[in-house]
Amino acid sequence: MKIPGPDHPISITPSGKHIRVTAGDVVIADTTRAVTLKEATYPEVFYIPRADANMDAVTRTERVTHCPYKGDANYYSIKTSDKVLDNAIWTYETPFPAMAEIKDHLAFYPDKVKIEILPA
């Protein structure tokens, strides 16, 4: 386990934005409670509370990856009316203590879904 610091900063802040995630014509998530995770030089990522996601539209996969700063990530696929978007969502179900704020949140690959910032 690595701790974020000056050489690899990670910040988690409330986004303060209305975020909607869609796959085709299916709304996968809609929230005003997302947090923004900014890690080193990577693009910022919205993490959306699982409670604000349509969990009936997703299926857990066997994929697991490891981040030395956040922990083990689990993945979900999304089934739309015409295709399956494999491993389009990741989540840290038991993140390392420094990343506790992303527990019970989902993140989405922007090349697999549409992530919109809606007017307040």
C-alpha positions as a printed NumPy array, in Angstrom:
array([[  0.   ,   0.   ,   0.   ],
       [  1.342,   3.4  ,  -1.015],
       [  0.27 ,   6.668,   0.569],
       [ -0.475,   9.636,  -1.712],
       [  2.008,  12.464,  -1.247],
       [  3.961,  15.156,  -3.089],
       [  5.391,  12.645,  -5.583],
       [  1.925,  11.174,  -6.339],
       [ -0.852,  13.473,  -5.088],
       [ -4.462,  12.305,  -4.958],
       [ -7.331,  14.567,  -3.954],
       [-11.005,  13.722,  -3.522],
       [-13.487,  16.594,  -3.397],
       [-17.259,  16.962,  -3.811],
       [-17.874,  17.716,  -7.498],
       [-20.795,  20.063,  -6.835],
       [-22.119,  19.12 , -10.286],
       [-25.136,  17.299, -11.665],
       [-23.706,  14.26 , -13.488],
       [-25.636,  11.86 , -15.714],
       [-24.118,   8.712, -17.217],
       [-25.868,   6.998, -20.117],
       [-25.165,   3.982, -22.278],
       [-27.251,   4.174, -25.417],
       [-30.719,   5.162, -24.228],
       [-30.243,   3.733, -20.716],
       [-29.496,   6.051, -17.788],
       [-26.872,   4.255, -15.716],
       [-26.4  ,   6.97 , -13.097],
       [-27.778,  10.396, -12.235],
       [-26.449,  12.301,  -9.241],
       [-25.582,  15.59 ,  -7.629],
       [-23.466,  13.753,  -5.03 ],
       [-20.452,  12.705,  -7.119],
       [-16.919,  13.246,  -5.902],
       [-14.017,  14.189,  -8.147],
       [-10.794,  12.222,  -7.785],
       [ -7.69 ,  13.91 ,  -9.184],
       [ -4.634,  11.638,  -9.232],
       [ -1.195,  12.97 , -10.182],
       [ -1.234,  13.878, -13.889],
       [ -4.199,  11.651, -14.833],
       [ -7.503,  13.201, -15.97 ],
       [ -9.971,  13.773, -13.15 ],
       [-12.561,  11.059, -12.586],
       [-16.095,  11.389, -11.233],
       [-16.983,   8.724,  -8.666],
       [-20.741,   8.369,  -8.347],
       [-22.488,   6.929,  -5.288],
       [-23.707,   3.419,  -5.97 ],
       [-27.074,   4.476,  -4.492],
       [-27.48 ,   6.886,  -7.437],
       [-26.776,   4.234, -10.081],
       [-29.113,   1.877, -11.911],
       [-27.552,  -1.336, -10.604],
       [-30.191,  -3.387, -12.462],
       [-28.497,  -2.369, -15.733],
       [-25.049,  -3.651, -14.781],
       [-23.452,  -7.053, -14.208],
       [-20.415,  -7.814, -12.08 ],
       [-17.509,  -9.328, -14.008],
       [-14.543, -11.413, -12.923],
       [-12.034,  -8.641, -13.706],
       [ -9.962,  -7.34 , -10.778],
       [ -7.055,  -4.913, -10.961],
       [ -4.835,  -3.449,  -8.28 ],
       [ -3.779,   0.138,  -7.629],
       [ -1.048,   0.563,  -5.008],
       [ -2.732,   3.799,  -3.835],
       [ -6.422,   2.838,  -3.917],
       [ -6.561,  -0.949,  -3.551],
       [ -8.299,  -3.642,  -5.614],
       [-10.82 ,  -2.542,  -8.239],
       [-13.779,  -4.666,  -9.27 ],
       [-15.607,  -4.206, -12.569],
       [-19.099,  -4.178, -14.045],
       [-20.377,  -4.478, -17.59 ],
       [-23.399,  -2.604, -18.923],
       [-26.049,  -4.257, -21.078],
       [-27.789,  -1.915, -23.499],
       [-30.564,  -2.816, -25.921],
       [-28.073,  -3.756, -28.623],
       [-24.727,  -4.614, -26.983],
       [-22.726,  -5.311, -23.839],
       [-20.113,  -2.778, -22.741],
       [-17.566,  -5.022, -21.06 ],
       [-15.886,  -3.749, -17.906],
       [-17.221,  -0.208, -18.433],
       [-17.394,   0.541, -14.696],
       [-14.882,   0.149, -11.898],
       [-15.272,   0.402,  -8.158],
       [-13.108,   0.081,  -5.063],
       [-15.298,  -1.854,  -2.641],
       [-12.66 ,  -1.918,   0.101],
       [-10.32 ,   0.951,  -0.75 ],
       [ -7.212,   1.667,   1.269],
       [ -7.878,   3.98 ,   4.256],
       [ -6.55 ,   7.117,   2.503],
       [ -9.165,   6.589,  -0.241],
       [-12.142,   5.735,   2.008],
       [-14.262,   8.472,   0.373],
       [-14.622,   6.417,  -2.846],
       [-16.05 ,   3.36 ,  -1.069],
       [-19.521,   2.541,  -2.448],
       [-18.871,   4.711,  -5.518],
       [-18.623,   3.814,  -9.216],
       [-16.389,   5.259, -11.921],
       [-17.02 ,   4.993, -15.657],
       [-14.772,   4.735, -18.71 ],
       [-15.628,   7.813, -20.795],
       [-14.898,   5.955, -24.037],
       [-17.626,   3.41 , -23.2  ],
       [-20.412,   5.627, -21.803],
       [-21.612,   9.211, -22.139],
       [-20.805,  11.322, -19.072],
       [-22.731,  14.595, -19.042],
       [-22.471,  17.58 , -16.739],
       [-25.986,  18.979, -16.609],
       [-27.13 ,  22.481, -15.686],
       [-27.764,  22.917, -11.972]])
